[in-house]
PDB file of C-alpha atoms in Angstrom:
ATOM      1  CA  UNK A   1     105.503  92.636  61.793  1.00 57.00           C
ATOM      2  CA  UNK A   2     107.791  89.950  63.557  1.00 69.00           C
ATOM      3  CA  UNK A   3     110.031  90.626  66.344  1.00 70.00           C
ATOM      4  CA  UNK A   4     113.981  90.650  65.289  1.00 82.00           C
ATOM      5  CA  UNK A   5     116.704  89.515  66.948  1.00 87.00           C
ATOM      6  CA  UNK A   6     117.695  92.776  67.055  1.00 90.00           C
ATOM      7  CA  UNK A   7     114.578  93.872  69.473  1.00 86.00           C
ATOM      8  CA  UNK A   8     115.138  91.116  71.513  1.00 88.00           C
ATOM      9  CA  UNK A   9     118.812  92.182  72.300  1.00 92.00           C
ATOM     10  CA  UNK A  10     117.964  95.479  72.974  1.00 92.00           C
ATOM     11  CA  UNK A  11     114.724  94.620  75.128  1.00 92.00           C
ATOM     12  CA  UNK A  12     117.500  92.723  77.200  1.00 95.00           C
ATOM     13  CA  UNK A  13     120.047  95.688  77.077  1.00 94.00           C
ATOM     14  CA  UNK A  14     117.334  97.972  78.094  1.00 94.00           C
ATOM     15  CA  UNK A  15     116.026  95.239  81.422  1.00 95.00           C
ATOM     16  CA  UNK A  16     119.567  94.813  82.537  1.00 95.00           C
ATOM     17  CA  UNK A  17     119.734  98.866  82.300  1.00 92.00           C
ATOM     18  CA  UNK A  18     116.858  99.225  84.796  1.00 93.00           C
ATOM     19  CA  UNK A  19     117.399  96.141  86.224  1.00 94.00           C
ATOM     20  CA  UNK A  20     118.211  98.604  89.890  1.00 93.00           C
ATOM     21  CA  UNK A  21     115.324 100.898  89.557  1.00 93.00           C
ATOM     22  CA  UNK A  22     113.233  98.004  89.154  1.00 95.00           C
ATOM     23  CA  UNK A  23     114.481  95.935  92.339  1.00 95.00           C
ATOM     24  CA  UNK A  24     114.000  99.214  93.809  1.00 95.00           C
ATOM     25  CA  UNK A  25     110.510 100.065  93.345  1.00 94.00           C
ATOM     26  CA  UNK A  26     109.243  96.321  93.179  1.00 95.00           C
ATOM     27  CA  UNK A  27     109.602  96.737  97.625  1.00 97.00           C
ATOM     28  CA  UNK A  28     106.631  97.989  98.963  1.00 96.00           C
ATOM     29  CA  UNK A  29     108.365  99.383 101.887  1.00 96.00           C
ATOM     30  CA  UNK A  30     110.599 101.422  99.433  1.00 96.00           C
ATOM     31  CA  UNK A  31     107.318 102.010  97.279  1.00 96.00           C
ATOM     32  CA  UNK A  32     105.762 103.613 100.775  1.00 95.00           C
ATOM     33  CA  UNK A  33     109.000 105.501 100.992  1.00 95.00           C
ATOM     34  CA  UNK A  34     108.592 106.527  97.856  1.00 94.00           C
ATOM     35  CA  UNK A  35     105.186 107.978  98.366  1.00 93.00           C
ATOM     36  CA  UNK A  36     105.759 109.426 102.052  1.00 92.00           C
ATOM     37  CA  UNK A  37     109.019 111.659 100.083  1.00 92.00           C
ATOM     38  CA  UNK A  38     106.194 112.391  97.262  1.00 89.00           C
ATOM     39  CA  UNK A  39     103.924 114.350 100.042  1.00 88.00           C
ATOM     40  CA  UNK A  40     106.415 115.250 102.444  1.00 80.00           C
ATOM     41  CA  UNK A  41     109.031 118.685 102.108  1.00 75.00           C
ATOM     42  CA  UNK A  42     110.505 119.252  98.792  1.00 75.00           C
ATOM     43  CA  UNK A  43     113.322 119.646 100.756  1.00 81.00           C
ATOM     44  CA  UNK A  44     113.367 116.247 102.527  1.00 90.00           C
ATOM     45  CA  UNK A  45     113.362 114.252 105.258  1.00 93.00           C
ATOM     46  CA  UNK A  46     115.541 112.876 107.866  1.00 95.00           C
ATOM     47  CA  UNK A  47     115.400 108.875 108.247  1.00 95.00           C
ATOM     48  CA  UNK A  48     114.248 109.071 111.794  1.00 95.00           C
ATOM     49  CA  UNK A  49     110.936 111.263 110.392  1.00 94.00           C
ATOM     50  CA  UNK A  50     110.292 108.450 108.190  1.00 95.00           C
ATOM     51  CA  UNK A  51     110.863 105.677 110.494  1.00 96.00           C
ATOM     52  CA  UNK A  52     108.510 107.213 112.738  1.00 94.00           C
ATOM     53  CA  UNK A  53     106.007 108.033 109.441  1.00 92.00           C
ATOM     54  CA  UNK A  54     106.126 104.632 109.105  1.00 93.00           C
ATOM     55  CA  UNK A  55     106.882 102.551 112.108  1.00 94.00           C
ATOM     56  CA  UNK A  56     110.109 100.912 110.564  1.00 95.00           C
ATOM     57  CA  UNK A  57     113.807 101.185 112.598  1.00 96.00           C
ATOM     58  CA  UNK A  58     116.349 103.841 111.485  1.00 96.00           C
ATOM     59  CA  UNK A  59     118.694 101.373 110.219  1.00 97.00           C
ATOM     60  CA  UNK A  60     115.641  99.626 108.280  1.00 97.00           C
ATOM     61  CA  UNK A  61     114.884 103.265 107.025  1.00 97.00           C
ATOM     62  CA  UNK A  62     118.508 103.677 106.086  1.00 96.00           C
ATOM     63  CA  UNK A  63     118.645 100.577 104.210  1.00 97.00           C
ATOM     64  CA  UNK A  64     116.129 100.807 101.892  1.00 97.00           C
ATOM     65  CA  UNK A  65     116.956 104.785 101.754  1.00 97.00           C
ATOM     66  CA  UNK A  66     120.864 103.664 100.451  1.00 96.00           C
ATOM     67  CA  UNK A  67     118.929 101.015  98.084  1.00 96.00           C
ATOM     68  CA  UNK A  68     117.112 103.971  96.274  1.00 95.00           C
ATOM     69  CA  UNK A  69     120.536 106.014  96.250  1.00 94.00           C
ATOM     70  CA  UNK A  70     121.693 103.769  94.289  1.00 94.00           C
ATOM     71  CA  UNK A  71     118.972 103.351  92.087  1.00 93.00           C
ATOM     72  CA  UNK A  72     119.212 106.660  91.151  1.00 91.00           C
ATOM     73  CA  UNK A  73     115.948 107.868  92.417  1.00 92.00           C
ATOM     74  CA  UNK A  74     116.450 109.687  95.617  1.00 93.00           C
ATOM     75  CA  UNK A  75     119.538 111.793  96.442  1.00 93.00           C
ATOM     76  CA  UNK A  76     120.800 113.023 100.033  1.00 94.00           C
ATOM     77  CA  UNK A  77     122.470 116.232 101.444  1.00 93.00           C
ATOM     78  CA  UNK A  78     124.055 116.806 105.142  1.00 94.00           C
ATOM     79  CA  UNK A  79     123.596 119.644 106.931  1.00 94.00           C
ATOM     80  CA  UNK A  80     125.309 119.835 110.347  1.00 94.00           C
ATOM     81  CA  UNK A  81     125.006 116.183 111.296  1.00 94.00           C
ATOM     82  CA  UNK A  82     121.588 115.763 109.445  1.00 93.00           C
ATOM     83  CA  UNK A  83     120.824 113.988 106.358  1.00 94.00           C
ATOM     84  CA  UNK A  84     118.292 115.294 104.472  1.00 94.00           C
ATOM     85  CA  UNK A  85     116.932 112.911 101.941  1.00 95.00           C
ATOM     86  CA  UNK A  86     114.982 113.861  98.774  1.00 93.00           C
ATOM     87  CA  UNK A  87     113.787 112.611  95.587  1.00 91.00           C
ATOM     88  CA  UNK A  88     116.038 113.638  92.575  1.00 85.00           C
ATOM     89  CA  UNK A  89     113.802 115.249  90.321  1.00 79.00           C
ATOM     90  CA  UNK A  90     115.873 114.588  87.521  1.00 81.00           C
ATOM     91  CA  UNK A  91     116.212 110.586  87.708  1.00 76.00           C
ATOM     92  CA  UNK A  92     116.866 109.700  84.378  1.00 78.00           C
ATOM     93  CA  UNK A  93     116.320 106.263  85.556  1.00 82.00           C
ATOM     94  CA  UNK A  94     112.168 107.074  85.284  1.00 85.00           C
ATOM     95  CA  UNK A  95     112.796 107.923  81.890  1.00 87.00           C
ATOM     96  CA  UNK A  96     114.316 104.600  81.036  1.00 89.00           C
ATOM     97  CA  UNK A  97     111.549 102.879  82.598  1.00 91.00           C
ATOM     98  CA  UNK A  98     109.119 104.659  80.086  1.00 91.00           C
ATOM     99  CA  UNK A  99     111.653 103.342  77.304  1.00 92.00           C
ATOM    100  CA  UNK A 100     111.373  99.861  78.899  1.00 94.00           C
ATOM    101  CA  UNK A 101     108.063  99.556  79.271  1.00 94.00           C
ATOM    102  CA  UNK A 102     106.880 101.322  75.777  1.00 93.00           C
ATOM    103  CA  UNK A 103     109.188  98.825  74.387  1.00 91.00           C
ATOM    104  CA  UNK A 104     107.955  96.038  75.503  1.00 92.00           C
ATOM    105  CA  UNK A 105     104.778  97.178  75.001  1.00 91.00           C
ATOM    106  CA  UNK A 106     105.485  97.333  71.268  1.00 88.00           C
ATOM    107  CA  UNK A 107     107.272  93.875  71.375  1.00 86.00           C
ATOM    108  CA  UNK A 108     104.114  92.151  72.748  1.00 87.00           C
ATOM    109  CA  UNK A 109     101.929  94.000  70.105  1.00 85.00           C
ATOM    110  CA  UNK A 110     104.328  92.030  67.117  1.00 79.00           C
ATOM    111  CA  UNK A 111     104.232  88.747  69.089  1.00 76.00           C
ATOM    112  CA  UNK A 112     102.693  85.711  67.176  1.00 75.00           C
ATOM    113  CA  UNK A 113      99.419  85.106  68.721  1.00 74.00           C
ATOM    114  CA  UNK A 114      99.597  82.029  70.732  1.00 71.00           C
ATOM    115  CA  UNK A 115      96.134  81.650  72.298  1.00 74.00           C
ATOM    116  CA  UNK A 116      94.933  78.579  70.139  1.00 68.00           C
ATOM    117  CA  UNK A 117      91.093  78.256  69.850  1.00 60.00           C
ATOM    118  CA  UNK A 118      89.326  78.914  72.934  1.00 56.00           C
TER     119      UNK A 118
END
């Protein structure tokens, strides 16, 4: 089966869709954030336990903490003149990522082959 126009369009639709979730999680820094929030408190953390977790600055901390607000994927409260921050556990953002990816998965599979003799 060949690959439409159709697919094509909505493979882009779909990567410009994601395209902040993806900038997000491509940092390794944000990745190790990422994973420190995964085994820390469900409840969260405060920047200055992860910046000593992980031997960054507050404001670097902060940055890449505001960067995954945005994408969607981790969410912040204040208490007193704390900020707690914590993974949203209902990022719909990771769900369009599985969308993504089984699409292009799919698209790949309907490719023309383009290996040649080998």
């Amino acid at each position: 089966m060949k690959n439409t126009t159709e697919d094509i369009m909505r493979l882009e639709r779909e990567f410009k869709a994601c395209r902040r979730v993806l900038a997000a999680i491509g940092d390794e820094t944000r990745q190790q954030l990422l994973c420190a929030m995964l085994s820390g408190d469900c409840g969260g953390g405060r920047v200055i336990e992860f910046a000593e977790k992980m031997n960054l600055s507050r404001p670097a901390v902060s940055h890449h903490m505001q960067i995954l607000k945005d994408a969607g994927m981790v969410k912040s409260r204040k208490e007193g003149s704390c900020i707690y921050y914590y993974l949203d556990p209902e990022a719909s953002e990771i769900d369009s990522l599985f969308t993504l990816f089984s699409d292009v998965k799919e698209i790949m599979k309907n490719a023309p082959d383009r290996r040649g003799d080998e």
